[in-house]
């Protein structure tokens, strides 16, 4: 979906807190849930010089640069681009499945202080290989974790939460705690191949509520012994945190940061195909200025505009539901979040 932002007079604008770059659509795996629909090809991706242009723009008004894919390790110029970001004092990190990560690569990353987050979708070969549709994924990813630990560059573990691996992701929390990493994060959204498989794979309703409560209690127990940061990247989890007495806020990032696809398309949410421009046609700062000035992004974060159960919910200021998920599954940005089971009546 494209959104017309119109012409805005450029003024002093607030910094974009971070920018996430899909460095390539190319991937050596074929995960059934992939929100980027990555495959063996990545046509029309940014060249090295175009990517450096992106990094220059990011360094002007953003604080952090996250490189994802596809599989970002498949870009031959990856370290050249990381070096360029460092020259501009732009901190960056990377998310990878790690299946092609080597000790030599990790040494190069360590020399550049590049922090690595590894995506691991379970703790058994059957689970990880089945979800990635590639034999050997689990063992290769576990090896990558060991390599990054040894090199001192492992920042965190990410996982995609689904019905098949729900129990294993809870056990993954203990595994991450044992590694001594900074964080362990879970997410799933209906986008890319994930849209095709969402209704089959996603936890929703009572099952999702039960999982979120279990996740909270497991995290609470582990955090009595470690400072590891656990999170389900979902506004619904903000409500769970609040219910247990934690200070929290709505984490919905729609329009509050930017993502750039491999072809230069700029999207306003990691989990929504909401194109707001292309860096080959406009500067990133101009696109960001238009986003921050557009009334749509204010309206979507105003609880008074929400419909159905989200509109009536007492937690709509803290949660508000995932607007991207509501749109992807209903066609209405303001509809009730189909994944949520909580209402004032049953809560």
Short mmCIF file of C-alpha atoms in Angstrom, two decimals:
data_model
loop_
_atom_site.label_atom_id
_atom_site.label_comp_id
_atom_site.label_asym_id
_atom_site.label_seq_id
_atom_site.Cartn_x
_atom_site.Cartn_y
_atom_site.Cartn_z
CA UNK A 1 0.00 0.00 0.00
CA UNK A 2 1.26 3.48 -0.87
CA UNK A 3 0.23 6.50 1.17
CA UNK A 4 0.24 9.99 -0.40
CA UNK A 5 1.96 12.39 1.93
CA UNK A 6 1.77 15.53 -0.13
CA UNK A 7 4.25 18.41 -0.14
CA UNK A 8 5.52 19.64 3.20
CA UNK A 9 7.70 22.66 3.86
CA UNK A 10 10.87 21.29 5.45
CA UNK A 11 11.38 22.62 8.95
CA UNK A 12 13.40 21.46 11.95
CA UNK A 13 12.17 17.91 12.57
CA UNK A 14 12.61 15.48 15.42
CA UNK A 15 15.25 12.80 14.95
CA UNK A 16 14.20 9.38 13.73
CA UNK A 17 15.17 7.10 16.67
CA UNK A 18 16.35 4.28 14.45
CA UNK A 19 16.27 3.06 10.90
CA UNK A 20 15.99 -0.58 9.87
CA UNK A 21 17.39 -1.53 6.48
CA UNK A 22 16.47 -4.69 4.60
CA UNK A 23 19.90 -4.90 3.03
CA UNK A 24 18.84 -7.62 0.60
CA UNK A 25 15.87 -9.82 -0.21
CA UNK A 26 18.23 -12.66 -1.06
CA UNK A 27 18.23 -15.50 1.46
CA UNK A 28 19.60 -19.02 1.59
CA UNK A 29 16.54 -20.17 3.59
CA UNK A 30 12.81 -20.15 2.84
CA UNK A 31 11.13 -19.65 6.21
CA UNK A 32 7.39 -20.20 6.08
CA UNK A 33 6.67 -17.07 8.15
CA UNK A 34 9.06 -14.60 6.44
CA UNK A 35 7.59 -11.09 6.58
CA UNK A 36 9.91 -10.02 3.76
CA UNK A 37 9.07 -12.88 1.38
CA UNK A 38 12.80 -13.37 0.88
CA UNK A 39 14.10 -15.89 -1.64
CA UNK A 40 17.13 -16.67 -3.77
CA UNK A 41 16.95 -13.41 -5.73
CA UNK A 42 17.08 -9.71 -4.85
CA UNK A 43 16.40 -7.64 -7.97
CA UNK A 44 16.93 -3.88 -8.02
CA UNK A 45 18.57 -3.69 -4.59
CA UNK A 46 20.61 -0.64 -3.62
CA UNK A 47 24.13 -0.57 -4.98
CA UNK A 48 27.11 -0.02 -2.68
CA UNK A 49 27.17 3.69 -3.48
CA UNK A 50 23.40 4.01 -3.02
CA UNK A 51 23.67 2.18 0.30
CA UNK A 52 26.40 4.59 1.40
CA UNK A 53 24.10 7.44 0.42
CA UNK A 54 21.42 5.93 2.64
CA UNK A 55 23.89 5.61 5.52
CA UNK A 56 24.96 9.26 5.13
CA UNK A 57 21.35 10.34 5.36
CA UNK A 58 20.65 8.10 8.36
CA UNK A 59 23.70 9.48 10.19
CA UNK A 60 22.33 13.02 9.83
CA UNK A 61 19.22 12.51 11.91
CA UNK A 62 19.01 9.04 13.37
CA UNK A 63 20.70 7.42 16.35
CA UNK A 64 20.88 3.77 15.33
CA UNK A 65 21.09 1.67 12.18
CA UNK A 66 19.86 -1.94 12.10
CA UNK A 67 20.74 -4.20 9.17
CA UNK A 68 18.44 -7.13 8.38
CA UNK A 69 17.35 -9.16 5.35
CA UNK A 70 16.85 -11.54 3.66
CA UNK A 71 20.23 -12.73 4.83
CA UNK A 72 22.44 -9.64 5.14
CA UNK A 73 25.62 -11.75 5.18
CA UNK A 74 24.99 -12.43 1.48
CA UNK A 75 25.91 -8.82 0.63
CA UNK A 76 29.54 -8.81 -0.47
CA UNK A 77 29.92 -5.17 0.56
CA UNK A 78 28.51 -5.60 4.09
CA UNK A 79 31.72 -4.80 5.97
CA UNK A 80 32.50 -1.91 3.64
CA UNK A 81 29.12 -0.43 4.57
CA UNK A 82 29.60 -1.08 8.30
CA UNK A 83 32.99 0.65 8.08
CA UNK A 84 31.34 3.62 6.39
CA UNK A 85 28.69 3.83 9.12
CA UNK A 86 31.43 3.85 11.76
CA UNK A 87 33.28 6.61 9.92
CA UNK A 88 30.11 8.67 10.37
CA UNK A 89 29.80 7.64 14.06
CA UNK A 90 26.56 5.78 13.35
CA UNK A 91 26.12 2.75 15.65
CA UNK A 92 24.78 -0.32 13.88
CA UNK A 93 23.80 -3.89 14.57
CA UNK A 94 22.71 -6.83 12.47
CA UNK A 95 20.12 -9.63 12.57
CA UNK A 96 20.93 -12.94 10.90
CA UNK A 97 19.97 -16.58 10.94
CA UNK A 98 23.67 -17.27 11.10
CA UNK A 99 23.66 -20.36 8.90
CA UNK A 100 26.51 -19.02 6.73
CA UNK A 101 28.35 -17.25 9.54
CA UNK A 102 31.97 -18.34 9.98
CA UNK A 103 34.70 -17.74 12.56
CA UNK A 104 36.52 -15.54 10.03
CA UNK A 105 33.39 -13.44 9.51
CA UNK A 106 32.87 -13.09 13.27
CA UNK A 107 36.47 -11.94 13.69
CA UNK A 108 35.93 -9.26 11.05
CA UNK A 109 32.70 -8.20 12.78
CA UNK A 110 34.43 -8.03 16.17
CA UNK A 111 37.15 -5.82 14.70
CA UNK A 112 34.38 -3.41 13.75
CA UNK A 113 32.41 -3.67 17.03
CA UNK A 114 29.45 -4.93 15.02
CA UNK A 115 26.85 -6.46 17.34
CA UNK A 116 24.96 -9.48 16.05
CA UNK A 117 21.49 -10.76 16.90
CA UNK A 118 20.76 -14.35 15.91
CA UNK A 119 17.30 -15.57 14.94
CA UNK A 120 16.55 -18.96 16.49
CA UNK A 121 13.03 -20.38 16.26
CA UNK A 122 13.32 -23.29 18.66
CA UNK A 123 15.62 -25.65 20.49
CA UNK A 124 15.28 -28.77 18.33
CA UNK A 125 16.46 -29.59 14.82
CA UNK A 126 12.98 -30.73 13.82
CA UNK A 127 11.41 -27.39 14.71
CA UNK A 128 13.99 -25.06 13.22
CA UNK A 129 14.55 -27.08 10.06
CA UNK A 130 10.81 -27.43 9.48
CA UNK A 131 10.06 -23.72 9.92
CA UNK A 132 12.97 -22.67 7.70
CA UNK A 133 12.21 -25.45 5.19
CA UNK A 134 15.95 -26.14 5.09
CA UNK A 135 17.76 -29.13 6.55
CA UNK A 136 20.59 -28.30 8.94
CA UNK A 137 19.32 -24.87 9.95
CA UNK A 138 19.24 -25.63 13.67
CA UNK A 139 22.78 -26.97 13.95
CA UNK A 140 24.23 -24.19 11.79
CA UNK A 141 22.43 -21.50 13.81
CA UNK A 142 23.57 -23.00 17.12
CA UNK A 143 27.14 -23.06 15.76
CA UNK A 144 26.81 -19.38 14.80
CA UNK A 145 25.68 -18.55 18.34
CA UNK A 146 28.77 -20.28 19.75
CA UNK A 147 31.02 -18.46 17.28
CA UNK A 148 29.54 -15.05 18.11
CA UNK A 149 29.77 -15.71 21.83
CA UNK A 150 33.43 -16.58 21.50
CA UNK A 151 34.02 -13.43 19.44
CA UNK A 152 32.15 -11.27 21.96
CA UNK A 153 29.67 -9.90 19.43
CA UNK A 154 26.42 -11.68 20.34
CA UNK A 155 23.88 -9.04 21.39
CA UNK A 156 20.64 -10.99 21.57
CA UNK A 157 18.38 -13.78 20.40
CA UNK A 158 15.27 -13.14 18.33
CA UNK A 159 12.53 -15.62 17.56
CA UNK A 160 9.32 -15.78 15.58
CA UNK A 161 6.45 -16.89 17.79
CA UNK A 162 3.96 -19.37 16.30
CA UNK A 163 1.69 -22.19 17.39
CA UNK A 164 4.20 -24.92 16.47
CA UNK A 165 7.10 -23.45 18.46
CA UNK A 166 5.28 -21.68 21.32
CA UNK A 167 6.54 -24.02 24.03
CA UNK A 168 10.07 -24.04 22.65
CA UNK A 169 10.19 -20.24 22.60
CA UNK A 170 9.41 -20.21 26.33
CA UNK A 171 12.31 -22.62 26.89
CA UNK A 172 14.37 -20.41 24.61
CA UNK A 173 14.13 -17.69 27.26
CA UNK A 174 16.11 -19.84 29.69
CA UNK A 175 18.57 -20.68 26.91
CA UNK A 176 19.12 -16.97 26.17
CA UNK A 177 19.59 -16.22 29.86
CA UNK A 178 22.30 -18.87 30.00
CA UNK A 179 24.15 -17.14 27.15
CA UNK A 180 24.36 -13.84 29.02
CA UNK A 181 23.12 -11.77 26.08
CA UNK A 182 21.35 -8.40 26.35
CA UNK A 183 17.92 -9.50 25.23
CA UNK A 184 15.51 -12.05 23.85
CA UNK A 185 12.68 -10.84 21.62
CA UNK A 186 9.65 -12.49 20.03
CA UNK A 187 7.34 -11.35 17.21
CA UNK A 188 5.12 -12.45 14.33
CA UNK A 189 3.09 -10.38 11.88
CA UNK A 190 0.98 -11.20 8.79
CA UNK A 191 3.23 -9.83 6.07
CA UNK A 192 5.02 -11.37 3.11
CA UNK A 193 4.87 -15.17 3.28
CA UNK A 194 3.72 -14.65 6.84
CA UNK A 195 0.42 -13.30 5.55
CA UNK A 196 -0.21 -16.49 3.60
CA UNK A 197 0.45 -18.70 6.63
CA UNK A 198 -0.68 -16.41 9.45
CA UNK A 199 -4.10 -17.90 10.13
CA UNK A 200 -2.58 -21.37 10.27
CA UNK A 201 0.46 -20.49 12.38
CA UNK A 202 -0.40 -17.53 14.59
CA UNK A 203 -1.40 -17.70 18.21
CA UNK A 204 -4.59 -15.68 18.66
CA UNK A 205 -7.44 -15.35 21.12
CA UNK A 206 -7.21 -17.34 24.39
CA UNK A 207 -4.11 -19.22 23.24
CA UNK A 208 -2.19 -15.99 22.65
CA UNK A 209 -3.36 -14.55 25.96
CA UNK A 210 -2.20 -17.67 27.80
CA UNK A 211 1.18 -17.49 26.07
CA UNK A 212 1.71 -13.81 26.91
CA UNK A 213 0.91 -14.44 30.56
CA UNK A 214 3.30 -17.42 30.61
CA UNK A 215 5.98 -15.36 28.89
CA UNK A 216 5.62 -12.61 31.49
CA UNK A 217 5.87 -14.97 34.46
CA UNK A 218 8.84 -16.84 32.95
CA UNK A 219 10.62 -13.54 32.27
CA UNK A 220 9.87 -12.32 35.76
CA UNK A 221 11.41 -15.43 37.30
CA UNK A 222 14.53 -15.28 35.13
CA UNK A 223 15.03 -11.56 35.80
CA UNK A 224 15.39 -12.30 39.50
CA UNK A 225 18.79 -13.73 38.52
CA UNK A 226 19.78 -11.72 35.45
CA UNK A 227 19.30 -8.31 33.81
CA UNK A 228 18.34 -9.87 30.48
CA UNK A 229 15.66 -7.91 28.66
CA UNK A 230 12.72 -10.04 27.50
CA UNK A 231 10.04 -8.73 25.18
CA UNK A 232 7.21 -9.76 22.91
CA UNK A 233 7.21 -7.03 20.29
CA UNK A 234 3.47 -6.52 20.31
CA UNK A 235 1.32 -3.70 21.78
CA UNK A 236 -0.85 -6.37 23.42
CA UNK A 237 2.11 -7.28 25.61
CA UNK A 238 2.15 -3.68 26.90
CA UNK A 239 -1.28 -4.34 28.39
CA UNK A 240 -0.02 -7.54 30.02
CA UNK A 241 2.90 -5.67 31.55
CA UNK A 242 0.60 -2.95 32.84
CA UNK A 243 -1.78 -5.46 34.36
CA UNK A 244 1.12 -6.83 36.39
CA UNK A 245 2.01 -3.40 37.76
CA UNK A 246 4.75 -2.37 35.34
CA UNK A 247 5.10 1.12 33.96
CA UNK A 248 4.77 0.86 30.20
CA UNK A 249 3.56 2.68 27.12
CA UNK A 250 2.19 1.86 23.70
CA UNK A 251 5.11 0.53 21.65
CA UNK A 252 3.30 0.74 18.30
CA UNK A 253 5.97 2.22 16.08
CA UNK A 254 3.80 2.99 13.05
CA UNK A 255 5.11 6.31 11.75
CA UNK A 256 7.58 6.78 14.62
CA UNK A 257 10.58 5.29 12.81
CA UNK A 258 11.43 4.25 9.27
CA UNK A 259 12.45 1.11 7.42
CA UNK A 260 14.08 0.96 4.00
CA UNK A 261 13.55 -2.03 1.75
CA UNK A 262 16.26 -3.53 -0.43
CA UNK A 263 14.99 -1.56 -3.46
CA UNK A 264 14.94 1.78 -1.62
CA UNK A 265 11.24 1.84 -0.77
CA UNK A 266 10.68 3.52 2.59
CA UNK A 267 8.02 1.98 4.81
CA UNK A 268 6.60 3.42 8.01
CA UNK A 269 6.34 0.20 9.98
CA UNK A 270 8.41 -2.98 10.08
CA UNK A 271 5.20 -5.04 10.07
CA UNK A 272 3.12 -3.20 7.46
CA UNK A 273 3.56 -2.75 3.73
CA UNK A 274 2.97 0.99 4.05
CA UNK A 275 5.18 2.72 1.51
CA UNK A 276 5.84 6.42 2.14
CA UNK A 277 8.49 7.07 -0.49
CA UNK A 278 11.70 5.82 -2.10
CA UNK A 279 15.19 7.11 -1.38
CA UNK A 280 15.97 7.03 -5.08
CA UNK A 281 13.30 9.68 -5.57
CA UNK A 282 13.41 11.76 -2.38
CA UNK A 283 15.81 12.33 0.45
CA UNK A 284 15.24 10.35 3.62
CA UNK A 285 14.93 13.56 5.63
CA UNK A 286 12.23 14.84 3.30
CA UNK A 287 10.30 11.58 3.57
CA UNK A 288 10.66 11.61 7.37
CA UNK A 289 9.46 15.22 7.49
CA UNK A 290 6.38 14.29 5.47
CA UNK A 291 5.64 11.33 7.74
CA UNK A 292 5.91 13.37 10.93
CA UNK A 293 3.64 16.06 9.47
CA UNK A 294 0.97 13.72 8.12
CA UNK A 295 -2.27 13.57 10.10
CA UNK A 296 -2.80 9.86 9.38
CA UNK A 297 -0.05 8.89 11.81
CA UNK A 298 -1.54 11.02 14.56
CA UNK A 299 -5.03 9.70 13.94
CA UNK A 300 -3.94 6.07 14.07
CA UNK A 301 -2.42 6.56 17.54
CA UNK A 302 -5.50 8.34 18.93
CA UNK A 303 -7.57 5.77 20.90
CA UNK A 304 -10.75 7.71 20.10
CA UNK A 305 -10.44 6.61 16.49
CA UNK A 306 -10.23 2.88 17.20
CA UNK A 307 -13.17 0.64 16.43
CA UNK A 308 -14.78 -2.43 17.98
CA UNK A 309 -13.17 -4.04 21.02
CA UNK A 310 -10.05 -1.86 20.76
CA UNK A 311 -12.16 1.29 20.79
CA UNK A 312 -14.02 0.15 23.90
CA UNK A 313 -11.05 -1.34 25.77
CA UNK A 314 -9.87 0.36 28.95
CA UNK A 315 -6.28 -0.31 27.87
CA UNK A 316 -6.48 1.30 24.44
CA UNK A 317 -4.13 4.11 25.43
CA UNK A 318 -1.49 1.64 26.67
CA UNK A 319 -2.08 -1.02 24.02
CA UNK A 320 -4.38 0.01 21.18
CA UNK A 321 -3.73 -3.25 19.34
CA UNK A 322 -1.36 -3.75 16.43
CA UNK A 323 -2.60 -1.42 13.70
CA UNK A 324 -0.56 -3.23 11.04
CA UNK A 325 -2.10 -6.58 11.97
CA UNK A 326 -5.58 -5.06 12.01
CA UNK A 327 -5.04 -3.69 8.52
CA UNK A 328 -3.44 -6.81 7.06
CA UNK A 329 -6.27 -9.03 8.32
CA UNK A 330 -9.30 -6.73 7.99
CA UNK A 331 -8.36 -4.00 5.51
CA UNK A 332 -9.08 -1.31 8.12
CA UNK A 333 -6.26 0.44 9.97
CA UNK A 334 -8.61 1.33 12.84
CA UNK A 335 -10.32 -2.05 13.28
CA UNK A 336 -10.04 -4.15 16.42
CA UNK A 337 -6.87 -6.24 16.56
CA UNK A 338 -7.95 -9.78 15.53
CA UNK A 339 -5.22 -11.38 17.68
CA UNK A 340 -6.45 -9.98 20.99
CA UNK A 341 -8.65 -11.94 23.36
CA UNK A 342 -8.86 -9.40 26.17
CA UNK A 343 -11.93 -7.24 26.68
CA UNK A 344 -13.16 -5.44 29.74
CA UNK A 345 -15.71 -8.24 30.18
CA UNK A 346 -13.40 -11.26 30.02
CA UNK A 347 -10.30 -9.59 31.44
#
